PDB file of C-alpha atoms in Angstrom:
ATOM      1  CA  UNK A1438     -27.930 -24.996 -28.739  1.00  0.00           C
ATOM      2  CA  UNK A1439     -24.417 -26.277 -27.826  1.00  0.00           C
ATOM      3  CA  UNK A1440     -21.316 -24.056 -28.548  1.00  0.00           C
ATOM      4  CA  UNK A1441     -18.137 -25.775 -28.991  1.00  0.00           C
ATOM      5  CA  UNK A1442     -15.420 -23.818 -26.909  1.00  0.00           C
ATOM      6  CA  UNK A1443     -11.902 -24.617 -28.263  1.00  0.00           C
ATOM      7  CA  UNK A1444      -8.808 -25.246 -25.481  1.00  0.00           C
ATOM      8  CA  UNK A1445      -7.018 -22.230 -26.346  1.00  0.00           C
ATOM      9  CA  UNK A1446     -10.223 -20.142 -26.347  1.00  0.00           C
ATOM     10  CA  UNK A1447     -11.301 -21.606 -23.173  1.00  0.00           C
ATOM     11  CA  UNK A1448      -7.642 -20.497 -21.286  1.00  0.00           C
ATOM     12  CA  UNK A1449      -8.093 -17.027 -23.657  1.00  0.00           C
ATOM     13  CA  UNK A1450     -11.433 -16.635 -21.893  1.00  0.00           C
ATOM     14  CA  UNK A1451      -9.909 -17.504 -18.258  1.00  0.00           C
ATOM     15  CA  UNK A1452      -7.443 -14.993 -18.985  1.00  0.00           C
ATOM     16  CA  UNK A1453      -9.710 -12.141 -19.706  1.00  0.00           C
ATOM     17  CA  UNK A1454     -12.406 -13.299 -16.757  1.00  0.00           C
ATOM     18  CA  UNK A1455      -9.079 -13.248 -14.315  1.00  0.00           C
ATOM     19  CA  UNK A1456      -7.890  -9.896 -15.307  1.00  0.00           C
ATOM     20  CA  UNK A1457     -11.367  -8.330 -14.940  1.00  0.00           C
ATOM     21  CA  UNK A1458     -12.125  -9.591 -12.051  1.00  0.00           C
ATOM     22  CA  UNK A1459      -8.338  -8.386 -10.953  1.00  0.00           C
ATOM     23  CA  UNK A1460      -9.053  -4.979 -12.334  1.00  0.00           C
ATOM     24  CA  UNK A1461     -12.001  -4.899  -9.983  1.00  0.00           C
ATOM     25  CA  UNK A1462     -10.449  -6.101  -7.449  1.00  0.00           C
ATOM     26  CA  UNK A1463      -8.097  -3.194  -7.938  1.00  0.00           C
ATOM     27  CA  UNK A1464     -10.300  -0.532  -8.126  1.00  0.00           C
ATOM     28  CA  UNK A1465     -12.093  -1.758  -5.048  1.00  0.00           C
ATOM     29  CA  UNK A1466      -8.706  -1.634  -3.202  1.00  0.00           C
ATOM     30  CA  UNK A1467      -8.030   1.975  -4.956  1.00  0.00           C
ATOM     31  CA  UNK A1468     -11.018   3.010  -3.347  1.00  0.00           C
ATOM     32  CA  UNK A1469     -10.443   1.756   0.001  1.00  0.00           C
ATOM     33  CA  UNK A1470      -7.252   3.886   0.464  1.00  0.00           C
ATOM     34  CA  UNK A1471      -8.304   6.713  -1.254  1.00  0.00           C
ATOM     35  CA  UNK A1472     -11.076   7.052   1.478  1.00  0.00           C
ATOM     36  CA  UNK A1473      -8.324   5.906   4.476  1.00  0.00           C
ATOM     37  CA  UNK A1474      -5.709   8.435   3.366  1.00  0.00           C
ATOM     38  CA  UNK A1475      -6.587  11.471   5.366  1.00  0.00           C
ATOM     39  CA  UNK A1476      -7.132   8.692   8.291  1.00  0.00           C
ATOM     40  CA  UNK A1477      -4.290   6.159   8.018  1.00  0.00           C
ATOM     41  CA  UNK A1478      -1.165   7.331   9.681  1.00  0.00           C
ATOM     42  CA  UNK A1479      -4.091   8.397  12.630  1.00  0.00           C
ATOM     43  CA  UNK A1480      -5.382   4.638  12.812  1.00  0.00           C
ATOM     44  CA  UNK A1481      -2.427   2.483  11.888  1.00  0.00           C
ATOM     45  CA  UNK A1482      -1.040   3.080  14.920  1.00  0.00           C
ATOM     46  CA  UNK A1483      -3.949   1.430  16.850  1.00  0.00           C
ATOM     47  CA  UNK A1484      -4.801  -1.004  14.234  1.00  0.00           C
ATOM     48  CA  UNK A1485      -1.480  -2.258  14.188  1.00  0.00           C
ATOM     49  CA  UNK A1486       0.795  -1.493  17.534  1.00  0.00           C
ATOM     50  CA  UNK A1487       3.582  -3.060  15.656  1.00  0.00           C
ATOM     51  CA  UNK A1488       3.954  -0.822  12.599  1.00  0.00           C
ATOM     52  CA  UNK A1489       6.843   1.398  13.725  1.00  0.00           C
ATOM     53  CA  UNK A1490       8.850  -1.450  14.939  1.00  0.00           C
ATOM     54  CA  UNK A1491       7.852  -3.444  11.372  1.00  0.00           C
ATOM     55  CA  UNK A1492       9.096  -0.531   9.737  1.00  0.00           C
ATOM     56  CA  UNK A1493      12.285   0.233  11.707  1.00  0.00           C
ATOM     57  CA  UNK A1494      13.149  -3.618  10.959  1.00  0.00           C
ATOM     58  CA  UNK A1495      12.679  -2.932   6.917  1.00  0.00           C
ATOM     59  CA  UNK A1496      14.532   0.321   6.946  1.00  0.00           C
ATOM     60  CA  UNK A1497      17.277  -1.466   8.654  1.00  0.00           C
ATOM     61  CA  UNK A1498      17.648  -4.140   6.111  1.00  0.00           C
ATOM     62  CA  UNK A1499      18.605  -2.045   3.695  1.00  0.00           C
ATOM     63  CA  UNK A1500      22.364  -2.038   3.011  1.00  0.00           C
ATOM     64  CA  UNK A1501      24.639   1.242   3.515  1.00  0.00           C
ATOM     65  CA  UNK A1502      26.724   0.491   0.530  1.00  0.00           C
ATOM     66  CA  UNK A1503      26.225   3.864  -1.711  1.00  0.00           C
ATOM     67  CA  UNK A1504      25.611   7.338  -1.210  1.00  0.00           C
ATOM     68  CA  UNK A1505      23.272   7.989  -3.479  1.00  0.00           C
ATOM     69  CA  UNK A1506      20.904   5.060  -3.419  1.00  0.00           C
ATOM     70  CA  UNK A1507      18.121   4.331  -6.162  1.00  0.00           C
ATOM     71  CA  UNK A1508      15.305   2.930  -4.075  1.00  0.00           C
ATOM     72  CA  UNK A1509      11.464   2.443  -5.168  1.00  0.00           C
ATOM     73  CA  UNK A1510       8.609   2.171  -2.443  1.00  0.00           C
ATOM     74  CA  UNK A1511       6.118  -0.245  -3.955  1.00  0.00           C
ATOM     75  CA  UNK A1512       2.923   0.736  -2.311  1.00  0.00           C
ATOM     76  CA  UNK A1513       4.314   3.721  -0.568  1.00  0.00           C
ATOM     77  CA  UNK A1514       0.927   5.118   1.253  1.00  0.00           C
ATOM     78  CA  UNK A1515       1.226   8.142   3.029  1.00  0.00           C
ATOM     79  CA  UNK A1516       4.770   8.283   2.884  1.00  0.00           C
ATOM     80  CA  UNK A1517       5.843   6.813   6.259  1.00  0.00           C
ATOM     81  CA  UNK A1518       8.510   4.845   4.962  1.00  0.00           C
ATOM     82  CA  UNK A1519       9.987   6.915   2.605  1.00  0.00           C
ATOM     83  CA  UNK A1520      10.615   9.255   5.345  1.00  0.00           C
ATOM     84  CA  UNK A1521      12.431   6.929   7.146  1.00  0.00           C
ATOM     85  CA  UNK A1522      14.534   6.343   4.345  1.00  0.00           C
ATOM     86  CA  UNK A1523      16.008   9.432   4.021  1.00  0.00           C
ATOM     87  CA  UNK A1524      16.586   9.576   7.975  1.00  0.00           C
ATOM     88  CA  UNK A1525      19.184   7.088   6.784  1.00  0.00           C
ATOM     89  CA  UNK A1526      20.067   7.833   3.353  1.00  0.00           C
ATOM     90  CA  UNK A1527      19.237  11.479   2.876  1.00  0.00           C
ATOM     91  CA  UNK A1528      21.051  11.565  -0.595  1.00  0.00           C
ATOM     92  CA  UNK A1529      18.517   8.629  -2.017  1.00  0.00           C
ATOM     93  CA  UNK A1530      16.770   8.696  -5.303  1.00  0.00           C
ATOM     94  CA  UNK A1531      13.608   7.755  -4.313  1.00  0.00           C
ATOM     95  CA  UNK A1532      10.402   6.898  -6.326  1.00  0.00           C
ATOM     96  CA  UNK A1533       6.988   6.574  -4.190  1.00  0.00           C
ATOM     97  CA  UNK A1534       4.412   4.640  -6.384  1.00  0.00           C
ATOM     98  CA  UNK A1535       1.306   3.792  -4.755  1.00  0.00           C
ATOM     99  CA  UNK A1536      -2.571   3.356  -6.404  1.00  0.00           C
ATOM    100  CA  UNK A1537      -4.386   5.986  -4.620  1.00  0.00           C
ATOM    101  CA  UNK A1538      -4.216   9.240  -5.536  1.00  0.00           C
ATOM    102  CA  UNK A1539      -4.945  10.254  -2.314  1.00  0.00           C
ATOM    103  CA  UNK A1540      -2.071   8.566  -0.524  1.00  0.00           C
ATOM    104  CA  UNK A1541       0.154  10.102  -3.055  1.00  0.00           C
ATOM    105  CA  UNK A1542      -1.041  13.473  -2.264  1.00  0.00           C
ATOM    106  CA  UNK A1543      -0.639  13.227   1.612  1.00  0.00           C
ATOM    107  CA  UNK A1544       2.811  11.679   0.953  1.00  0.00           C
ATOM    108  CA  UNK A1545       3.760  14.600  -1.314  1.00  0.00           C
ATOM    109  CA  UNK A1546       3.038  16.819   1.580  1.00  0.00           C
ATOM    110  CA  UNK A1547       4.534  15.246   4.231  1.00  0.00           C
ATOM    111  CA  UNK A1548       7.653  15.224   2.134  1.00  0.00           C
ATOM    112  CA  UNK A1549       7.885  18.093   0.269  1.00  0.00           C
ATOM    113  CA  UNK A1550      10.937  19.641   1.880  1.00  0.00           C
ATOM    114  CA  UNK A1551      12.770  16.881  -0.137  1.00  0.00           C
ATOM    115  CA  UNK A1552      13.862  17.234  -3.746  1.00  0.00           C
ATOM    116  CA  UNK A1553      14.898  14.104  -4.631  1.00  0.00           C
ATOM    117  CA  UNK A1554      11.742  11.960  -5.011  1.00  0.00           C
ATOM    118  CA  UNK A1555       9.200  10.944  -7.964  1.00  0.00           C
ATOM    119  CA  UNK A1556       5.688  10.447  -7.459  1.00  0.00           C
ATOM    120  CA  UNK A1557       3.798   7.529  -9.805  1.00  0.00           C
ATOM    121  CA  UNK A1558       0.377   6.906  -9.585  1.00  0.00           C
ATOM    122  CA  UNK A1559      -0.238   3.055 -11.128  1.00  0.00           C
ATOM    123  CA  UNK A1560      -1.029  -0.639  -9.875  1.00  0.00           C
ATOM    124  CA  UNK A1561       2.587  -2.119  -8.688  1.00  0.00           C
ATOM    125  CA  UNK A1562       1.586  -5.438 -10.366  1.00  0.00           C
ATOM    126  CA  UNK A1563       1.231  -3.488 -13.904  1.00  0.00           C
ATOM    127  CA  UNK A1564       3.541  -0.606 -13.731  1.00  0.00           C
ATOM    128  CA  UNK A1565       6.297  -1.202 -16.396  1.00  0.00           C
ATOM    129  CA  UNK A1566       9.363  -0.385 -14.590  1.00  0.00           C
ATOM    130  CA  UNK A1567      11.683   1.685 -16.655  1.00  0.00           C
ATOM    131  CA  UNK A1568      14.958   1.392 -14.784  1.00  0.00           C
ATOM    132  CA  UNK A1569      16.909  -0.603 -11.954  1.00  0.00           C
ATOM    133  CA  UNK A1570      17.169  -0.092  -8.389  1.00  0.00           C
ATOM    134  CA  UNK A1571      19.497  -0.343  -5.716  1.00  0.00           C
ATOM    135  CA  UNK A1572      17.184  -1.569  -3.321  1.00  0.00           C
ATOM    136  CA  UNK A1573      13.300  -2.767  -3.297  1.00  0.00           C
ATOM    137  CA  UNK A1574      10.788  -2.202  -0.500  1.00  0.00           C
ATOM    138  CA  UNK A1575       7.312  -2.139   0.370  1.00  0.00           C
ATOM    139  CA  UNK A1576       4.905  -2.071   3.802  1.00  0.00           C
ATOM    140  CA  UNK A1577       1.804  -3.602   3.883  1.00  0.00           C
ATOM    141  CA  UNK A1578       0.803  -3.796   0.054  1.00  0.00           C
ATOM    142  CA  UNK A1579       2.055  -7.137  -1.833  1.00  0.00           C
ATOM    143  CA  UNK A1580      -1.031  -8.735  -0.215  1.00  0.00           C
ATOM    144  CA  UNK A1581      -3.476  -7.335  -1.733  1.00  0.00           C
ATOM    145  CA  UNK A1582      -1.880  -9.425  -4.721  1.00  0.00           C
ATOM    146  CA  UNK A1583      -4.676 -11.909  -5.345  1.00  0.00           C
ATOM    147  CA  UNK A1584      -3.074 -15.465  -6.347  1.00  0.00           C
ATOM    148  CA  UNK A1585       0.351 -17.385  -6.247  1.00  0.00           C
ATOM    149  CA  UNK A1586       0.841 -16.978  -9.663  1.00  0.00           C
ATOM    150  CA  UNK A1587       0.433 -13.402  -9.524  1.00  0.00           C
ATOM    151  CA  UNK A1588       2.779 -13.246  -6.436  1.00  0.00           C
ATOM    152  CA  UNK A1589       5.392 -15.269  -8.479  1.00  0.00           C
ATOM    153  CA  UNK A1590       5.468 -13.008 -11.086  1.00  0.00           C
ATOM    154  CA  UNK A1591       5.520 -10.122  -8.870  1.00  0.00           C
ATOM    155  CA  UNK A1592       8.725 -11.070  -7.242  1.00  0.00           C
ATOM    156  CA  UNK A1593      10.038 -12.157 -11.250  1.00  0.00           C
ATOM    157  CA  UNK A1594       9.061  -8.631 -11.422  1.00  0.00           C
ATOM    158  CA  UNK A1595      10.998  -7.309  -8.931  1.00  0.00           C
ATOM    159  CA  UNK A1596      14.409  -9.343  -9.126  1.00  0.00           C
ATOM    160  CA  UNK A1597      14.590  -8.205 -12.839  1.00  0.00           C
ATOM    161  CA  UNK A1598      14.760  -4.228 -11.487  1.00  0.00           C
ATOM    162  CA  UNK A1599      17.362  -4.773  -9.104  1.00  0.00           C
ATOM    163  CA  UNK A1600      20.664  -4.353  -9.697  1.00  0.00           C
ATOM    164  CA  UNK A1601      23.193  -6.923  -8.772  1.00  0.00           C
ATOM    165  CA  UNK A1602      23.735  -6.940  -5.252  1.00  0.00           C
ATOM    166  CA  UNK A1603      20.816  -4.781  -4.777  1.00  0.00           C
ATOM    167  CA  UNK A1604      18.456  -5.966  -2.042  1.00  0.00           C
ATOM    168  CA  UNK A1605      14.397  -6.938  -1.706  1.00  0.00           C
ATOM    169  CA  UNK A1606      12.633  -6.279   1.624  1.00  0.00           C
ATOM    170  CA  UNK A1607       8.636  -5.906   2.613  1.00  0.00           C
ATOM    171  CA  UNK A1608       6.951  -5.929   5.426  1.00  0.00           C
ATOM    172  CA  UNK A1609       3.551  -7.635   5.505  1.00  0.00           C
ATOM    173  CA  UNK A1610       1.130  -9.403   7.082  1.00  0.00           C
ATOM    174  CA  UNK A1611       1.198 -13.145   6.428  1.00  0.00           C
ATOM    175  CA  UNK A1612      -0.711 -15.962   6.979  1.00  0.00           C
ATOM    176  CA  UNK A1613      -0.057 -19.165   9.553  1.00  0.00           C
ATOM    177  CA  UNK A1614       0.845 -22.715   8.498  1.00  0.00           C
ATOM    178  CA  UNK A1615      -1.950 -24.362  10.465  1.00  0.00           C
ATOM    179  CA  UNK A1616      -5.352 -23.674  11.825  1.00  0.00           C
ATOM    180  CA  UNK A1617      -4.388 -23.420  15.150  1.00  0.00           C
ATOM    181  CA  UNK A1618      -1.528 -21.443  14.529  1.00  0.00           C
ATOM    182  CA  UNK A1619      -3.722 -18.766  12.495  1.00  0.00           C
ATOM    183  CA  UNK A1620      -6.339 -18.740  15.387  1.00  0.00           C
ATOM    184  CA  UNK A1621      -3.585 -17.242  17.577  1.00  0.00           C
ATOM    185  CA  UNK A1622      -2.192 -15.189  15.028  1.00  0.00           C
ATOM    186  CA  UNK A1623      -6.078 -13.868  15.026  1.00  0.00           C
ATOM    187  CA  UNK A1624      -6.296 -13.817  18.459  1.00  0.00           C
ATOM    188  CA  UNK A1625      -3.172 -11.749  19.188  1.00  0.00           C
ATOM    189  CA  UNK A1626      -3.911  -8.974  16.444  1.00  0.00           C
ATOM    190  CA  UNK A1627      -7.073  -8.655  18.429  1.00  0.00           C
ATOM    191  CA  UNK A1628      -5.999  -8.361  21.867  1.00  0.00           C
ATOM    192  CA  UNK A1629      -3.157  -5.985  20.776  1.00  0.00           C
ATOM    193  CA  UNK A1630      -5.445  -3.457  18.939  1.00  0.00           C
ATOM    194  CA  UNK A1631      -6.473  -0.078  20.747  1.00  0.00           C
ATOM    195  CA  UNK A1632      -8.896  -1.127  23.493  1.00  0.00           C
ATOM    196  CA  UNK A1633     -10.828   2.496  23.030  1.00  0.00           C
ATOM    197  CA  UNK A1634     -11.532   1.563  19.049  1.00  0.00           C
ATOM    198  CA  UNK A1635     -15.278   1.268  18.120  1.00  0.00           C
ATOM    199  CA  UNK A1636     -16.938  -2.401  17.601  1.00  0.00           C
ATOM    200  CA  UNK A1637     -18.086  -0.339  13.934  1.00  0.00           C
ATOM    201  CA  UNK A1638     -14.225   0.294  13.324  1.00  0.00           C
ATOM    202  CA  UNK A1639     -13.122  -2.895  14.392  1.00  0.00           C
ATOM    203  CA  UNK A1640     -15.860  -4.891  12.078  1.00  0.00           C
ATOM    204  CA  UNK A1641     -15.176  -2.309   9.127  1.00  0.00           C
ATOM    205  CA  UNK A1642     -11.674  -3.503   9.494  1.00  0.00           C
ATOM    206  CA  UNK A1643     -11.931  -7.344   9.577  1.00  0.00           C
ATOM    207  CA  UNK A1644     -14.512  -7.007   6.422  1.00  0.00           C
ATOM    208  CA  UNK A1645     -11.677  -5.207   5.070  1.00  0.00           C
ATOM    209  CA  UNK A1646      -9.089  -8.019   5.512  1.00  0.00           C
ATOM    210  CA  UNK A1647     -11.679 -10.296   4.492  1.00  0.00           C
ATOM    211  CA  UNK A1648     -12.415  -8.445   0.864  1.00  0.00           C
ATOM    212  CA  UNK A1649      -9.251  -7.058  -0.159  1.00  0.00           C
ATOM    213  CA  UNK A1650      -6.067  -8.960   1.512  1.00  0.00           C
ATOM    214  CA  UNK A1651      -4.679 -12.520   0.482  1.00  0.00           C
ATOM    215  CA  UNK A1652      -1.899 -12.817   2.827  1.00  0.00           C
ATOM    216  CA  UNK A1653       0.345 -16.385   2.186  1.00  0.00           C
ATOM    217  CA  UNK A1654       2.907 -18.428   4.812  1.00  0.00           C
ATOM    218  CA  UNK A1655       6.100 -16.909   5.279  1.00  0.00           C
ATOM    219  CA  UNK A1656       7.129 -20.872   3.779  1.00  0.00           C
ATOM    220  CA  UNK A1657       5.810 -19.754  -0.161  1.00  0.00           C
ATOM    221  CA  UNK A1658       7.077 -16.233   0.302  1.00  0.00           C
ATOM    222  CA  UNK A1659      10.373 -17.572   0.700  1.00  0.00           C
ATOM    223  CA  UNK A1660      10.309 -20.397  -1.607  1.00  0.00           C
ATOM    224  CA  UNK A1661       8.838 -17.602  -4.353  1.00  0.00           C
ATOM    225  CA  UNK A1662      11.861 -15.496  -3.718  1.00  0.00           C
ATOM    226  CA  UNK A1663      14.224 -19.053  -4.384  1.00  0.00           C
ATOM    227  CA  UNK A1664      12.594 -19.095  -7.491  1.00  0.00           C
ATOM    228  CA  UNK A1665      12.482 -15.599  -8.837  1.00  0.00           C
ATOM    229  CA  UNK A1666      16.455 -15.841  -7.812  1.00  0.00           C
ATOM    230  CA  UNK A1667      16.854 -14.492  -4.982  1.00  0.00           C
ATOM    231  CA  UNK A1668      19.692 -15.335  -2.421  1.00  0.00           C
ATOM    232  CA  UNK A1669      20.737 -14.916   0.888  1.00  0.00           C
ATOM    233  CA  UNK A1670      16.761 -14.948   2.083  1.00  0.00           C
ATOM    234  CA  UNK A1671      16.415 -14.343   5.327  1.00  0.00           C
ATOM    235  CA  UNK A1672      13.619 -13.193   7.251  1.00  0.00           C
ATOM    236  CA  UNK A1673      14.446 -10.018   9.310  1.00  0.00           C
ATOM    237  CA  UNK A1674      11.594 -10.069  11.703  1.00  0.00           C
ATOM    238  CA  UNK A1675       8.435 -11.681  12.422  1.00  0.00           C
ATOM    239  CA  UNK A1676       5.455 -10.985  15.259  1.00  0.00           C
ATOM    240  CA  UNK A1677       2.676 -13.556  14.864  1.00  0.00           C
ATOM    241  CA  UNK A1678       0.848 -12.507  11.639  1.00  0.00           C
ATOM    242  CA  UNK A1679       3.655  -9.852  10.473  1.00  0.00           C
ATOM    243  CA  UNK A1680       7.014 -10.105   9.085  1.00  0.00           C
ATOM    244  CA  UNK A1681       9.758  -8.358   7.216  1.00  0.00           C
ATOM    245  CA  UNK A1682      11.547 -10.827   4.645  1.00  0.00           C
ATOM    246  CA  UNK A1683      13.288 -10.571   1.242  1.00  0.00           C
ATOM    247  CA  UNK A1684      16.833 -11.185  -0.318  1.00  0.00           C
ATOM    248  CA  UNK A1685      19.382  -9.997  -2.741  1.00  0.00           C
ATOM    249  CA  UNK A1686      20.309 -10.432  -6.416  1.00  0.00           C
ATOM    250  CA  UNK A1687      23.528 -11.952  -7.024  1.00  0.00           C
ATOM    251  CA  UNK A1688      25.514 -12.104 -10.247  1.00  0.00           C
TER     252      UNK A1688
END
């Protein structure tokens, strides 16, 4: 028997197959952190030999224009960054929101000497935002966004909470412009990695990648950012497949 399937019920349909298969991709990545958490800041370090520098490079970004800066860390993990930021801005309001529950716990730990932070538990991509912020950031997280559409709307997200003049960095991996350019990019991540790592680890990890990370060129992420309205895009730093990039809202 043939069912007629109007247009707008057909793209209704997409919609809901999309988000579901988002949600799951979701709670696949919730899961994957919430079982790294008491392992990360032990393994990122040999993972990715980078990471420190990557994050001095986004901390630095950040403008020292106020005292008191409102700052959100989208995807804040353990809390590496967060503690950075108040190296530099020790009078920031800061709000860590990250999916895990885990990572939120460690982070809460590692920073509990410090007052002025809030702790949210949600999915960046559908947390309603309920005020502006002075700055922006996040580390290794806005690739697990799925598709360009998604990522456009994410950074539409994100301009709307800033504040004008307020600033948008993150620091992520990305992915080449070429073949040849992402076999190096490959090839390099792999030579750099800790030598004494386990051929297990180092397969759990690319199956990782594989599953739950949809990196993009540094060429969309910037043209996104034109469109969302950003200005002044620059891209801060860059190592083969990682970079720090983002911009600032203008009046």
């Amino acid at each position: 028997m043939y069912t007629y399937i109007s247009y707008g019920n057909k793209i209704q349909l997409y919609r809901l197959l999309n988000k579901k298969k988002d949600e799951n991709n979701m709670d696949q990545i919730k899961e994957h952190f919430n079982k790294r958490s008491k392992k990360f800041d032990n393994e990122i370090l040999k993972i990715f030999p980078k990471y420190n520098t990557m994050l001095t490079a986004l901390i630095n970004a950040i403008p020292n224009t106020k005292n008191n800066p409102k700052i959100i860390d989208l995807g804040c993990g353990t809390g590496n960054i967060t503690l950075k930021i108040l190296e530099k801005f020790p009078n920031a309001e800061i709000t860590c929101l990250d999916l895990s529950e885990d990572m939120i716990q460690i982070a809460k730990e590692k920073l509990k000497k410090y007052p002025n932070i809030t702790y949210i538990t949600a999915d960046f991509a559908e947390y309603l935002f309920n005020k502006k912020y002075d700055a922006i950031i996040s580390s290794l997280a806005l690739h697990h966004i799925v598709t360009s559409t998604q990522k456009q709307e994410m950074y539409n997200k994100i301009y709307e909470q800033l504040t004008y003049d307020g600033v948008f960095y993150n620091a992520d991996i990305i992915k080449a412009p070429n073949n040849y350019n992402q076999a190096l990019y490959k090839k390099v991540s792999k030579e750099e990695k800790d030598p004494n790592l386990s051929k297990e680890k180092l397969d759990e990890y690319e199956k990782n990648r594989t599953d739950n990370d949809h990196p993009e060129t540094i060429f969309n992420h910037i043209k996104w950012l034109e469109k969302s309205g950003f200005k002044e895009i620059d891209v801060i730093w860059k190592y083969y497949d990682s970079a720090v990039y983002g911009g600032i809202k203008k009046e």
